[in-house]
Amino acid sequence: MIAIRPAGSADVDVLVDALLAAANWDGAERQRRDQVAGSRYVVGWQRPDDFGVVAEDEHGVGVGAAWFRYLPASEPGYGFVAPDVPELTIGLAAEARGRGVGTALLAALLAIADEPGCRAVSLSVEDGNAARRLYERAGFVRVGRNGGSDTLVRTAAAAPGAGTS
């Protein structure tokens, strides 16, 4: 049984684990734990405009997380599109994949993003990453390309002009 709960300031280690899993999604070691722990996606978590959710197993152990963070144009992330569009990160431990955990995390986070004040959410997904299907089912569309990755955006349901995604 997996439970989804809001991420708090004490969840930095769970977010780092999730970011490491996302970076190394196909088993190749692109990033090490110390590298992702010092990245713009988790350093200083939890700022007032950071939002996230954590998936826990039946023992209360974090097995995944999804969060979004606003990044400045001077320090953009891989899926950056604008300073007023937060970038979404999601990652799961290998044992949690293929069990609907990613879908549940994404749905919970997008429910937060759909609240007034958030016009869209962006992310970056590498070629070959099966998570692309999850993002497309959730309404993300391709808006750019950088090397072997696409930048995807989903317009928030509560944003003015939404409903076209």
PDB file of C-alpha atoms in Angstrom:
ATOM      1  CA  MET A   1       0.000   0.000   0.000  1.00  0.00           C
ATOM      2  CA  ILE A   2       1.380   3.387  -0.994  1.00  0.00           C
ATOM      3  CA  ALA A   3       0.335   6.629   0.697  1.00  0.00           C
ATOM      4  CA  ILE A   4       0.764  10.085  -0.849  1.00  0.00           C
ATOM      5  CA  ARG A   5       1.347  13.008   1.496  1.00  0.00           C
ATOM      6  CA  PRO A   6       2.539  16.619   1.205  1.00  0.00           C
ATOM      7  CA  ALA A   7       6.309  17.097   1.171  1.00  0.00           C
ATOM      8  CA  GLY A   8       7.758  19.173   3.964  1.00  0.00           C
ATOM      9  CA  SER A   9      11.081  20.669   4.926  1.00  0.00           C
ATOM     10  CA  ALA A  10      12.190  17.388   6.535  1.00  0.00           C
ATOM     11  CA  ASP A  11      11.847  15.515   3.219  1.00  0.00           C
ATOM     12  CA  VAL A  12      15.060  16.719   1.569  1.00  0.00           C
ATOM     13  CA  ASP A  13      16.595  13.218   1.607  1.00  0.00           C
ATOM     14  CA  VAL A  14      13.514  11.728  -0.067  1.00  0.00           C
ATOM     15  CA  LEU A  15      13.671  14.443  -2.736  1.00  0.00           C
ATOM     16  CA  VAL A  16      17.386  13.826  -3.287  1.00  0.00           C
ATOM     17  CA  ASP A  17      16.712  10.085  -3.683  1.00  0.00           C
ATOM     18  CA  ALA A  18      13.903  10.840  -6.140  1.00  0.00           C
ATOM     19  CA  LEU A  19      16.066  13.274  -8.107  1.00  0.00           C
ATOM     20  CA  LEU A  20      18.860  10.711  -8.286  1.00  0.00           C
ATOM     21  CA  ALA A  21      16.395   8.084  -9.540  1.00  0.00           C
ATOM     22  CA  ALA A  22      15.087  10.529 -12.149  1.00  0.00           C
ATOM     23  CA  ALA A  23      18.571  11.484 -13.337  1.00  0.00           C
ATOM     24  CA  ASN A  24      19.628   7.846 -13.626  1.00  0.00           C
ATOM     25  CA  TRP A  25      16.264   6.591 -14.904  1.00  0.00           C
ATOM     26  CA  ASP A  26      17.705   3.919 -17.221  1.00  0.00           C
ATOM     27  CA  GLY A  27      20.308   2.557 -14.804  1.00  0.00           C
ATOM     28  CA  ALA A  28      23.212   4.528 -16.276  1.00  0.00           C
ATOM     29  CA  GLU A  29      24.956   6.632 -13.642  1.00  0.00           C
ATOM     30  CA  ARG A  30      24.714  10.175 -15.044  1.00  0.00           C
ATOM     31  CA  GLN A  31      24.676  11.779 -11.609  1.00  0.00           C
ATOM     32  CA  ARG A  32      25.895  10.825  -8.156  1.00  0.00           C
ATOM     33  CA  ARG A  33      24.031  11.507  -4.925  1.00  0.00           C
ATOM     34  CA  ASP A  34      26.416  14.308  -3.908  1.00  0.00           C
ATOM     35  CA  GLN A  35      25.849  16.013  -7.269  1.00  0.00           C
ATOM     36  CA  VAL A  36      22.052  15.998  -7.091  1.00  0.00           C
ATOM     37  CA  ALA A  37      22.081  16.956  -3.390  1.00  0.00           C
ATOM     38  CA  GLY A  38      23.790  20.202  -4.396  1.00  0.00           C
ATOM     39  CA  SER A  39      21.488  20.967  -7.311  1.00  0.00           C
ATOM     40  CA  ARG A  40      19.078  23.864  -7.801  1.00  0.00           C
ATOM     41  CA  TYR A  41      16.195  21.404  -7.571  1.00  0.00           C
ATOM     42  CA  VAL A  42      16.690  20.630  -3.873  1.00  0.00           C
ATOM     43  CA  VAL A  43      19.082  23.130  -2.260  1.00  0.00           C
ATOM     44  CA  GLY A  44      17.161  25.309   0.177  1.00  0.00           C
ATOM     45  CA  TRP A  45      14.053  23.115   0.135  1.00  0.00           C
ATOM     46  CA  GLN A  46      11.413  24.194   1.217  1.00  0.00           C
ATOM     47  CA  ARG A  47      11.040  27.775   0.078  1.00  0.00           C
ATOM     48  CA  PRO A  48       7.619  29.430   0.413  1.00  0.00           C
ATOM     49  CA  ASP A  49       6.739  28.741  -3.244  1.00  0.00           C
ATOM     50  CA  ASP A  50       8.057  25.129  -3.326  1.00  0.00           C
ATOM     51  CA  PHE A  51       5.364  22.453  -3.389  1.00  0.00           C
ATOM     52  CA  GLY A  52       5.648  18.702  -3.449  1.00  0.00           C
ATOM     53  CA  VAL A  53       4.271  15.315  -2.528  1.00  0.00           C
ATOM     54  CA  VAL A  54       5.944  12.155  -1.260  1.00  0.00           C
ATOM     55  CA  ALA A  55       4.958   8.508  -1.783  1.00  0.00           C
ATOM     56  CA  GLU A  56       5.535   6.262   1.230  1.00  0.00           C
ATOM     57  CA  ASP A  57       5.331   2.496   1.466  1.00  0.00           C
ATOM     58  CA  GLU A  58       3.461   0.632   4.210  1.00  0.00           C
ATOM     59  CA  HIS A  59       6.449   1.159   6.545  1.00  0.00           C
ATOM     60  CA  GLY A  60       6.512   4.942   6.066  1.00  0.00           C
ATOM     61  CA  VAL A  61       9.607   4.820   3.865  1.00  0.00           C
ATOM     62  CA  GLY A  62       9.690   7.329   1.015  1.00  0.00           C
ATOM     63  CA  VAL A  63       9.728   5.536  -2.356  1.00  0.00           C
ATOM     64  CA  GLY A  64       9.220   8.554  -4.579  1.00  0.00           C
ATOM     65  CA  ALA A  65       8.443  12.226  -4.766  1.00  0.00           C
ATOM     66  CA  ALA A  66       7.155  14.869  -7.141  1.00  0.00           C
ATOM     67  CA  TRP A  67       7.651  18.576  -6.624  1.00  0.00           C
ATOM     68  CA  PHE A  68       7.825  21.841  -8.415  1.00  0.00           C
ATOM     69  CA  ARG A  69      10.036  24.813  -7.928  1.00  0.00           C
ATOM     70  CA  TYR A  70      10.218  28.250  -9.501  1.00  0.00           C
ATOM     71  CA  LEU A  71      13.668  28.889 -10.954  1.00  0.00           C
ATOM     72  CA  PRO A  72      15.071  32.238 -12.104  1.00  0.00           C
ATOM     73  CA  ALA A  73      16.110  32.834 -15.709  1.00  0.00           C
ATOM     74  CA  SER A  74      19.653  33.368 -14.419  1.00  0.00           C
ATOM     75  CA  GLU A  75      19.726  29.761 -13.091  1.00  0.00           C
ATOM     76  CA  PRO A  76      17.338  27.819 -15.326  1.00  0.00           C
ATOM     77  CA  GLY A  77      16.651  24.129 -14.987  1.00  0.00           C
ATOM     78  CA  TYR A  78      16.596  21.598 -17.811  1.00  0.00           C
ATOM     79  CA  GLY A  79      12.874  22.170 -18.403  1.00  0.00           C
ATOM     80  CA  PHE A  80      12.882  25.930 -17.867  1.00  0.00           C
ATOM     81  CA  VAL A  81      10.418  27.978 -19.932  1.00  0.00           C
ATOM     82  CA  ALA A  82       9.814  31.130 -17.823  1.00  0.00           C
ATOM     83  CA  PRO A  83      10.421  32.403 -14.281  1.00  0.00           C
ATOM     84  CA  ASP A  84       6.685  32.273 -13.528  1.00  0.00           C
ATOM     85  CA  VAL A  85       6.346  28.631 -14.643  1.00  0.00           C
ATOM     86  CA  PRO A  86       7.607  26.164 -12.037  1.00  0.00           C
ATOM     87  CA  GLU A  87       9.634  23.177 -13.153  1.00  0.00           C
ATOM     88  CA  LEU A  88       8.370  19.774 -12.100  1.00  0.00           C
ATOM     89  CA  THR A  89      10.635  16.975 -10.913  1.00  0.00           C
ATOM     90  CA  ILE A  90       9.461  13.437 -10.255  1.00  0.00           C
ATOM     91  CA  GLY A  91      11.381  10.314  -9.371  1.00  0.00           C
ATOM     92  CA  LEU A  92      10.671   6.853  -8.030  1.00  0.00           C
ATOM     93  CA  ALA A  93      12.717   4.088  -6.478  1.00  0.00           C
ATOM     94  CA  ALA A  94      13.026   1.152  -8.884  1.00  0.00           C
ATOM     95  CA  GLU A  95      10.720  -1.028  -6.766  1.00  0.00           C
ATOM     96  CA  ALA A  96       7.931   1.576  -6.986  1.00  0.00           C
ATOM     97  CA  ARG A  97       7.911   1.813 -10.782  1.00  0.00           C
ATOM     98  CA  GLY A  98       5.129   0.273 -12.829  1.00  0.00           C
ATOM     99  CA  ARG A  99       2.732   0.236  -9.867  1.00  0.00           C
ATOM    100  CA  GLY A 100       0.817   3.484 -10.472  1.00  0.00           C
ATOM    101  CA  VAL A 101       2.900   5.421  -7.937  1.00  0.00           C
ATOM    102  CA  GLY A 102       4.167   7.928 -10.507  1.00  0.00           C
ATOM    103  CA  THR A 103       0.630   8.506 -11.756  1.00  0.00           C
ATOM    104  CA  ALA A 104      -0.612   9.113  -8.200  1.00  0.00           C
ATOM    105  CA  LEU A 105       2.258  11.485  -7.401  1.00  0.00           C
ATOM    106  CA  LEU A 106       1.773  13.445 -10.616  1.00  0.00           C
ATOM    107  CA  ALA A 107      -1.992  13.716 -10.106  1.00  0.00           C
ATOM    108  CA  ALA A 108      -1.548  14.957  -6.537  1.00  0.00           C
ATOM    109  CA  LEU A 109       1.030  17.550  -7.564  1.00  0.00           C
ATOM    110  CA  LEU A 110      -0.942  18.758 -10.582  1.00  0.00           C
ATOM    111  CA  ALA A 111      -3.976  19.260  -8.334  1.00  0.00           C
ATOM    112  CA  ILE A 112      -1.846  21.789  -6.439  1.00  0.00           C
ATOM    113  CA  ALA A 113      -0.635  23.356  -9.685  1.00  0.00           C
ATOM    114  CA  ASP A 114      -4.213  23.734 -10.887  1.00  0.00           C
ATOM    115  CA  GLU A 115      -5.011  26.092  -8.027  1.00  0.00           C
ATOM    116  CA  PRO A 116      -5.231  29.771  -8.987  1.00  0.00           C
ATOM    117  CA  GLY A 117      -1.893  31.474  -9.377  1.00  0.00           C
ATOM    118  CA  CYS A 118      -0.021  28.812 -11.325  1.00  0.00           C
ATOM    119  CA  ARG A 119      -0.500  29.211 -15.074  1.00  0.00           C
ATOM    120  CA  ALA A 120       1.558  26.211 -16.196  1.00  0.00           C
ATOM    121  CA  VAL A 121       4.142  23.620 -15.169  1.00  0.00           C
ATOM    122  CA  SER A 122       7.174  22.526 -17.201  1.00  0.00           C
ATOM    123  CA  LEU A 123       9.588  19.605 -17.193  1.00  0.00           C
ATOM    124  CA  SER A 124      12.325  17.986 -19.227  1.00  0.00           C
ATOM    125  CA  VAL A 125      12.250  14.358 -20.366  1.00  0.00           C
ATOM    126  CA  GLU A 126      15.028  12.488 -22.113  1.00  0.00           C
ATOM    127  CA  ASP A 127      14.512  10.450 -25.258  1.00  0.00           C
ATOM    128  CA  GLY A 128      13.629   6.866 -24.405  1.00  0.00           C
ATOM    129  CA  ASN A 129      12.289   7.621 -20.915  1.00  0.00           C
ATOM    130  CA  ALA A 130       9.001   5.722 -20.486  1.00  0.00           C
ATOM    131  CA  ALA A 131       7.758   8.473 -18.149  1.00  0.00           C
ATOM    132  CA  ARG A 132       7.029  10.532 -21.283  1.00  0.00           C
ATOM    133  CA  ARG A 133       3.770   8.575 -21.699  1.00  0.00           C
ATOM    134  CA  LEU A 134       2.746   9.526 -18.157  1.00  0.00           C
ATOM    135  CA  TYR A 135       3.385  13.199 -18.882  1.00  0.00           C
ATOM    136  CA  GLU A 136       1.519  13.151 -22.189  1.00  0.00           C
ATOM    137  CA  ARG A 137      -1.499  11.435 -20.578  1.00  0.00           C
ATOM    138  CA  ALA A 138      -1.495  14.259 -18.000  1.00  0.00           C
ATOM    139  CA  GLY A 139      -1.706  16.898 -20.743  1.00  0.00           C
ATOM    140  CA  PHE A 140       1.937  17.901 -21.179  1.00  0.00           C
ATOM    141  CA  VAL A 141       2.908  18.967 -24.699  1.00  0.00           C
ATOM    142  CA  ARG A 142       6.301  19.497 -26.283  1.00  0.00           C
ATOM    143  CA  VAL A 143       7.402  23.134 -26.512  1.00  0.00           C
ATOM    144  CA  GLY A 144      11.138  22.774 -27.054  1.00  0.00           C
ATOM    145  CA  ARG A 145      14.130  20.545 -27.457  1.00  0.00           C
ATOM    146  CA  ASN A 146      17.592  20.589 -25.917  1.00  0.00           C
ATOM    147  CA  GLY A 147      20.032  17.898 -27.047  1.00  0.00           C
ATOM    148  CA  GLY A 148      18.421  14.522 -26.383  1.00  0.00           C
ATOM    149  CA  SER A 149      15.582  15.907 -24.258  1.00  0.00           C
ATOM    150  CA  ASP A 150      12.248  17.571 -24.844  1.00  0.00           C
ATOM    151  CA  THR A 151      10.814  20.382 -22.752  1.00  0.00           C
ATOM    152  CA  LEU A 152       7.151  19.750 -22.004  1.00  0.00           C
ATOM    153  CA  VAL A 153       4.546  22.129 -20.592  1.00  0.00           C
ATOM    154  CA  ARG A 154       1.094  21.608 -19.139  1.00  0.00           C
ATOM    155  CA  THR A 155      -1.218  24.574 -18.786  1.00  0.00           C
ATOM    156  CA  ALA A 156      -2.892  24.607 -15.391  1.00  0.00           C
ATOM    157  CA  ALA A 157      -6.621  23.918 -15.427  1.00  0.00           C
ATOM    158  CA  ALA A 158      -7.278  27.032 -13.318  1.00  0.00           C
ATOM    159  CA  ALA A 159      -5.167  29.339 -15.504  1.00  0.00           C
ATOM    160  CA  PRO A 160      -6.859  31.908 -17.741  1.00  0.00           C
ATOM    161  CA  GLY A 161      -7.304  30.350 -21.166  1.00  0.00           C
ATOM    162  CA  ALA A 162      -6.813  26.826 -19.820  1.00  0.00           C
ATOM    163  CA  GLY A 163      -8.680  23.952 -21.296  1.00  0.00           C
ATOM    164  CA  THR A 164      -6.709  23.936 -24.500  1.00  0.00           C
ATOM    165  CA  SER A 165      -4.148  21.442 -23.215  1.00  0.00           C
TER     166      SER A 165
END
